[in-house]
Amino acid sequence: MESQGGEGGAVDEVGEESEEFQLLVAYCDRRTWQRSSEYGSSILTGVANHLAQLSDDLVTDGPKKQNVLQHASDDILTGVAYRLAQPIEYMDIHVDGPEEQNASALDGVADRLAQIADSAQISEEDLETDGLEDQDDVIEKLVELLKKSGDKLNEKIKKNTVLQQHLQTAFNYAVFERVTSTLQSLVGLDITDGSTVSKDRLQREQIAWAFEVTSRLSAVDIIPRRRALGFGERYVRLNHSAWVQQHGGWEKAFDSDDID
């Protein structure tokens, strides 16, 4: 069990069993699956395009035909192998036990949170960051990357050795808290169509982005996944769980029929 007391504490016994933690796992798994599916689709599209090109180059006989067919076979096997490598938990299997029903309910909430995070408008105004001289600069840079890099966050961090070093040596709950709260404060600030956002809708969008921040950070190679999940659980529990319970719990608070 990973535990780092104080400001660096990741996740405790209670936290890992909490509904918030389980929901974060479901959300992060969903995002991982989406990223894998998009990558897999791009591979299969490339295979299809390549095969189409190869078909134009086929000749009636001779060694060239054999070579072309071998390349086509290799490409097909690559696509099939990718699909077979996907985790079995994402297959469409339905079971009726109480634990599975609860997992299904959490998956439904995770789906709605992902939809809300995708549709939320976030201010595009850049934070002023001249360098990475102190923790404030690191947090502002990380917020910018979280806003703009999306699935390429890991790649961007790898290219920034200073930021990478900071995250390896000083990524604790205090940093996670400031990054998440800063990004949440930008939600709903870039609405230009004159519409207004209700307090409940804004709260849902900010909660969704707490999950999104956790998901993106948990996918960064140099940040242990369970540490990011533990920080996310603690943040959501301390800052949002009371509002969720006041609105009937996670399923009710994020019931698609009740969301404005």
PDB file of C-alpha atoms in Angstrom, residues 54-188:
ATOM      1  CA  LEU A  54      -1.006  -2.033 -52.431  1.00  0.00           C
ATOM      2  CA  SER A  55      -3.969  -3.302 -54.415  1.00  0.00           C
ATOM      3  CA  ASP A  56      -3.217  -0.734 -57.081  1.00  0.00           C
ATOM      4  CA  ASP A  57       0.340  -2.027 -57.302  1.00  0.00           C
ATOM      5  CA  LEU A  58      -0.506  -5.714 -57.598  1.00  0.00           C
ATOM      6  CA  VAL A  59       0.751  -7.493 -60.689  1.00  0.00           C
ATOM      7  CA  THR A  60      -0.648 -10.697 -62.169  1.00  0.00           C
ATOM      8  CA  ASP A  61       2.290 -12.895 -61.284  1.00  0.00           C
ATOM      9  CA  GLY A  62       5.941 -12.984 -60.296  1.00  0.00           C
ATOM     10  CA  PRO A  63       7.898 -12.217 -57.117  1.00  0.00           C
ATOM     11  CA  LYS A  64       6.486  -8.675 -56.801  1.00  0.00           C
ATOM     12  CA  LYS A  65       2.985 -10.018 -56.160  1.00  0.00           C
ATOM     13  CA  GLN A  66       4.250 -12.353 -53.464  1.00  0.00           C
ATOM     14  CA  ASN A  67       6.145  -9.522 -51.750  1.00  0.00           C
ATOM     15  CA  VAL A  68       3.152  -7.193 -51.851  1.00  0.00           C
ATOM     16  CA  LEU A  69       0.849  -9.828 -50.409  1.00  0.00           C
ATOM     17  CA  GLN A  70       3.338 -10.524 -47.609  1.00  0.00           C
ATOM     18  CA  HIS A  71       3.343  -6.836 -46.635  1.00  0.00           C
ATOM     19  CA  ALA A  72      -0.455  -6.777 -46.684  1.00  0.00           C
ATOM     20  CA  SER A  73      -0.597  -9.835 -44.447  1.00  0.00           C
ATOM     21  CA  ASP A  74       1.841  -8.261 -41.970  1.00  0.00           C
ATOM     22  CA  ASP A  75      -0.254  -5.098 -41.764  1.00  0.00           C
ATOM     23  CA  ILE A  76      -3.457  -7.022 -41.168  1.00  0.00           C
ATOM     24  CA  LEU A  77      -1.824  -9.051 -38.406  1.00  0.00           C
ATOM     25  CA  THR A  78      -0.619  -5.835 -36.770  1.00  0.00           C
ATOM     26  CA  GLY A  79      -4.155  -4.472 -36.614  1.00  0.00           C
ATOM     27  CA  VAL A  80      -5.599  -7.729 -35.321  1.00  0.00           C
ATOM     28  CA  ALA A  81      -2.872  -8.064 -32.686  1.00  0.00           C
ATOM     29  CA  TYR A  82      -3.643  -4.571 -31.434  1.00  0.00           C
ATOM     30  CA  ARG A  83      -7.317  -5.372 -30.996  1.00  0.00           C
ATOM     31  CA  LEU A  84      -6.570  -8.630 -29.238  1.00  0.00           C
ATOM     32  CA  ALA A  85      -4.263  -6.799 -26.838  1.00  0.00           C
ATOM     33  CA  GLN A  86      -7.097  -4.626 -25.488  1.00  0.00           C
ATOM     34  CA  PRO A  87      -8.080  -5.381 -21.860  1.00  0.00           C
ATOM     35  CA  ILE A  88     -10.971  -7.794 -21.538  1.00  0.00           C
ATOM     36  CA  GLU A  89     -12.803  -5.548 -19.083  1.00  0.00           C
ATOM     37  CA  TYR A  90     -13.770  -3.258 -21.935  1.00  0.00           C
ATOM     38  CA  MET A  91     -15.625  -5.988 -23.779  1.00  0.00           C
ATOM     39  CA  ASP A  92     -19.411  -5.662 -23.804  1.00  0.00           C
ATOM     40  CA  ILE A  93     -20.159  -8.333 -21.170  1.00  0.00           C
ATOM     41  CA  HIS A  94     -23.202  -7.940 -18.923  1.00  0.00           C
ATOM     42  CA  VAL A  95     -23.549  -9.611 -15.536  1.00  0.00           C
ATOM     43  CA  ASP A  96     -26.172  -9.121 -12.860  1.00  0.00           C
ATOM     44  CA  GLY A  97     -24.352  -9.436  -9.514  1.00  0.00           C
ATOM     45  CA  PRO A  98     -24.570  -6.504  -7.025  1.00  0.00           C
ATOM     46  CA  GLU A  99     -20.886  -5.599  -7.391  1.00  0.00           C
ATOM     47  CA  GLU A 100     -21.178  -5.615 -11.172  1.00  0.00           C
ATOM     48  CA  GLN A 101     -24.351  -3.506 -11.004  1.00  0.00           C
ATOM     49  CA  ASN A 102     -22.537  -0.967  -8.835  1.00  0.00           C
ATOM     50  CA  ALA A 103     -19.609  -0.951 -11.262  1.00  0.00           C
ATOM     51  CA  SER A 104     -22.065  -0.393 -14.118  1.00  0.00           C
ATOM     52  CA  ALA A 105     -23.600   2.555 -12.249  1.00  0.00           C
ATOM     53  CA  LEU A 106     -20.145   4.059 -11.671  1.00  0.00           C
ATOM     54  CA  ASP A 107     -19.331   3.599 -15.360  1.00  0.00           C
ATOM     55  CA  GLY A 108     -22.489   5.518 -16.214  1.00  0.00           C
ATOM     56  CA  VAL A 109     -21.498   8.403 -13.945  1.00  0.00           C
ATOM     57  CA  ALA A 110     -17.949   8.304 -15.365  1.00  0.00           C
ATOM     58  CA  ASP A 111     -19.363   8.567 -18.891  1.00  0.00           C
ATOM     59  CA  ARG A 112     -21.431  11.621 -17.969  1.00  0.00           C
ATOM     60  CA  LEU A 113     -18.470  13.243 -16.224  1.00  0.00           C
ATOM     61  CA  ALA A 114     -16.368  12.724 -19.371  1.00  0.00           C
ATOM     62  CA  GLN A 115     -19.103  14.249 -21.536  1.00  0.00           C
ATOM     63  CA  ILE A 116     -19.336  17.268 -19.235  1.00  0.00           C
ATOM     64  CA  ALA A 117     -15.553  17.730 -19.189  1.00  0.00           C
ATOM     65  CA  ASP A 118     -15.453  17.579 -22.994  1.00  0.00           C
ATOM     66  CA  SER A 119     -18.200  20.176 -23.387  1.00  0.00           C
ATOM     67  CA  ALA A 120     -17.089  22.609 -20.662  1.00  0.00           C
ATOM     68  CA  GLN A 121     -15.633  25.885 -21.892  1.00  0.00           C
ATOM     69  CA  ILE A 122     -12.297  26.901 -20.413  1.00  0.00           C
ATOM     70  CA  SER A 123     -10.586  30.259 -20.675  1.00  0.00           C
ATOM     71  CA  GLU A 124      -7.906  30.216 -23.367  1.00  0.00           C
ATOM     72  CA  GLU A 125      -6.036  33.148 -21.850  1.00  0.00           C
ATOM     73  CA  ASP A 126      -2.429  32.192 -21.219  1.00  0.00           C
ATOM     74  CA  LEU A 127      -1.050  32.311 -17.712  1.00  0.00           C
ATOM     75  CA  GLU A 128       2.085  34.427 -17.433  1.00  0.00           C
ATOM     76  CA  THR A 129       5.039  32.039 -17.148  1.00  0.00           C
ATOM     77  CA  ASP A 130       8.495  33.362 -17.925  1.00  0.00           C
ATOM     78  CA  GLY A 131      10.381  30.337 -16.666  1.00  0.00           C
ATOM     79  CA  LEU A 132      10.329  27.521 -14.135  1.00  0.00           C
ATOM     80  CA  GLU A 133      12.214  29.158 -11.328  1.00  0.00           C
ATOM     81  CA  ASP A 134       9.837  28.309  -8.476  1.00  0.00           C
ATOM     82  CA  GLN A 135       6.777  26.228  -7.662  1.00  0.00           C
ATOM     83  CA  ASP A 136       4.360  28.920  -8.839  1.00  0.00           C
ATOM     84  CA  ASP A 137       5.939  28.806 -12.290  1.00  0.00           C
ATOM     85  CA  VAL A 138       5.772  25.010 -12.326  1.00  0.00           C
ATOM     86  CA  ILE A 139       2.073  25.053 -11.436  1.00  0.00           C
ATOM     87  CA  GLU A 140       1.243  27.653 -14.081  1.00  0.00           C
ATOM     88  CA  LYS A 141       3.165  25.719 -16.724  1.00  0.00           C
ATOM     89  CA  LEU A 142       1.444  22.478 -15.758  1.00  0.00           C
ATOM     90  CA  VAL A 143      -1.975  24.151 -15.925  1.00  0.00           C
ATOM     91  CA  GLU A 144      -1.184  25.429 -19.423  1.00  0.00           C
ATOM     92  CA  LEU A 145      -0.112  21.966 -20.561  1.00  0.00           C
ATOM     93  CA  LEU A 146      -3.199  20.359 -19.033  1.00  0.00           C
ATOM     94  CA  LYS A 147      -5.419  22.848 -20.869  1.00  0.00           C
ATOM     95  CA  LYS A 148      -3.808  22.611 -24.273  1.00  0.00           C
ATOM     96  CA  SER A 149      -1.898  19.352 -24.609  1.00  0.00           C
ATOM     97  CA  GLY A 150      -4.646  16.856 -23.829  1.00  0.00           C
ATOM     98  CA  ASP A 151      -3.494  13.339 -24.646  1.00  0.00           C
ATOM     99  CA  LYS A 152      -0.039  14.677 -25.588  1.00  0.00           C
ATOM    100  CA  LEU A 153       0.663  15.842 -22.031  1.00  0.00           C
ATOM    101  CA  ASN A 154       3.079  12.982 -21.354  1.00  0.00           C
ATOM    102  CA  GLU A 155       5.019  13.750 -24.525  1.00  0.00           C
ATOM    103  CA  LYS A 156       5.196  17.472 -23.708  1.00  0.00           C
ATOM    104  CA  ILE A 157       6.486  16.829 -20.183  1.00  0.00           C
ATOM    105  CA  LYS A 158       9.165  14.477 -21.488  1.00  0.00           C
ATOM    106  CA  LYS A 159      10.461  17.306 -23.670  1.00  0.00           C
ATOM    107  CA  ASN A 160      10.677  19.710 -20.717  1.00  0.00           C
ATOM    108  CA  THR A 161      13.469  18.402 -18.524  1.00  0.00           C
ATOM    109  CA  VAL A 162      13.066  21.114 -15.871  1.00  0.00           C
ATOM    110  CA  LEU A 163       9.354  20.438 -15.430  1.00  0.00           C
ATOM    111  CA  GLN A 164      10.012  16.708 -15.487  1.00  0.00           C
ATOM    112  CA  GLN A 165      12.535  17.042 -12.670  1.00  0.00           C
ATOM    113  CA  HIS A 166      10.124  19.119 -10.589  1.00  0.00           C
ATOM    114  CA  LEU A 167       7.373  16.522 -10.970  1.00  0.00           C
ATOM    115  CA  GLN A 168       9.728  13.673 -10.121  1.00  0.00           C
ATOM    116  CA  THR A 169      10.962  15.313  -6.932  1.00  0.00           C
ATOM    117  CA  ALA A 170       8.161  17.584  -5.721  1.00  0.00           C
ATOM    118  CA  PHE A 171       4.797  16.300  -6.935  1.00  0.00           C
ATOM    119  CA  ASN A 172       2.750  16.201  -3.744  1.00  0.00           C
ATOM    120  CA  TYR A 173      -0.857  16.869  -2.774  1.00  0.00           C
ATOM    121  CA  ALA A 174      -0.236  20.602  -2.346  1.00  0.00           C
ATOM    122  CA  VAL A 175       0.887  20.829  -5.988  1.00  0.00           C
ATOM    123  CA  PHE A 176      -2.034  18.693  -7.178  1.00  0.00           C
ATOM    124  CA  GLU A 177      -4.486  20.826  -5.200  1.00  0.00           C
ATOM    125  CA  ARG A 178      -3.215  24.105  -6.629  1.00  0.00           C
ATOM    126  CA  VAL A 179      -3.084  22.798 -10.197  1.00  0.00           C
ATOM    127  CA  THR A 180      -6.625  21.430  -9.992  1.00  0.00           C
ATOM    128  CA  SER A 181      -8.166  24.466  -8.291  1.00  0.00           C
ATOM    129  CA  THR A 182      -6.428  26.826 -10.732  1.00  0.00           C
ATOM    130  CA  LEU A 183      -7.752  24.919 -13.727  1.00  0.00           C
ATOM    131  CA  GLN A 184     -11.230  24.703 -12.210  1.00  0.00           C
ATOM    132  CA  SER A 185     -11.244  28.489 -11.775  1.00  0.00           C
ATOM    133  CA  LEU A 186     -10.882  28.823 -15.559  1.00  0.00           C
ATOM    134  CA  VAL A 187     -13.988  26.734 -16.288  1.00  0.00           C
ATOM    135  CA  GLY A 188     -16.872  28.794 -17.652  1.00  0.00           C
TER     136      GLY A 188
END
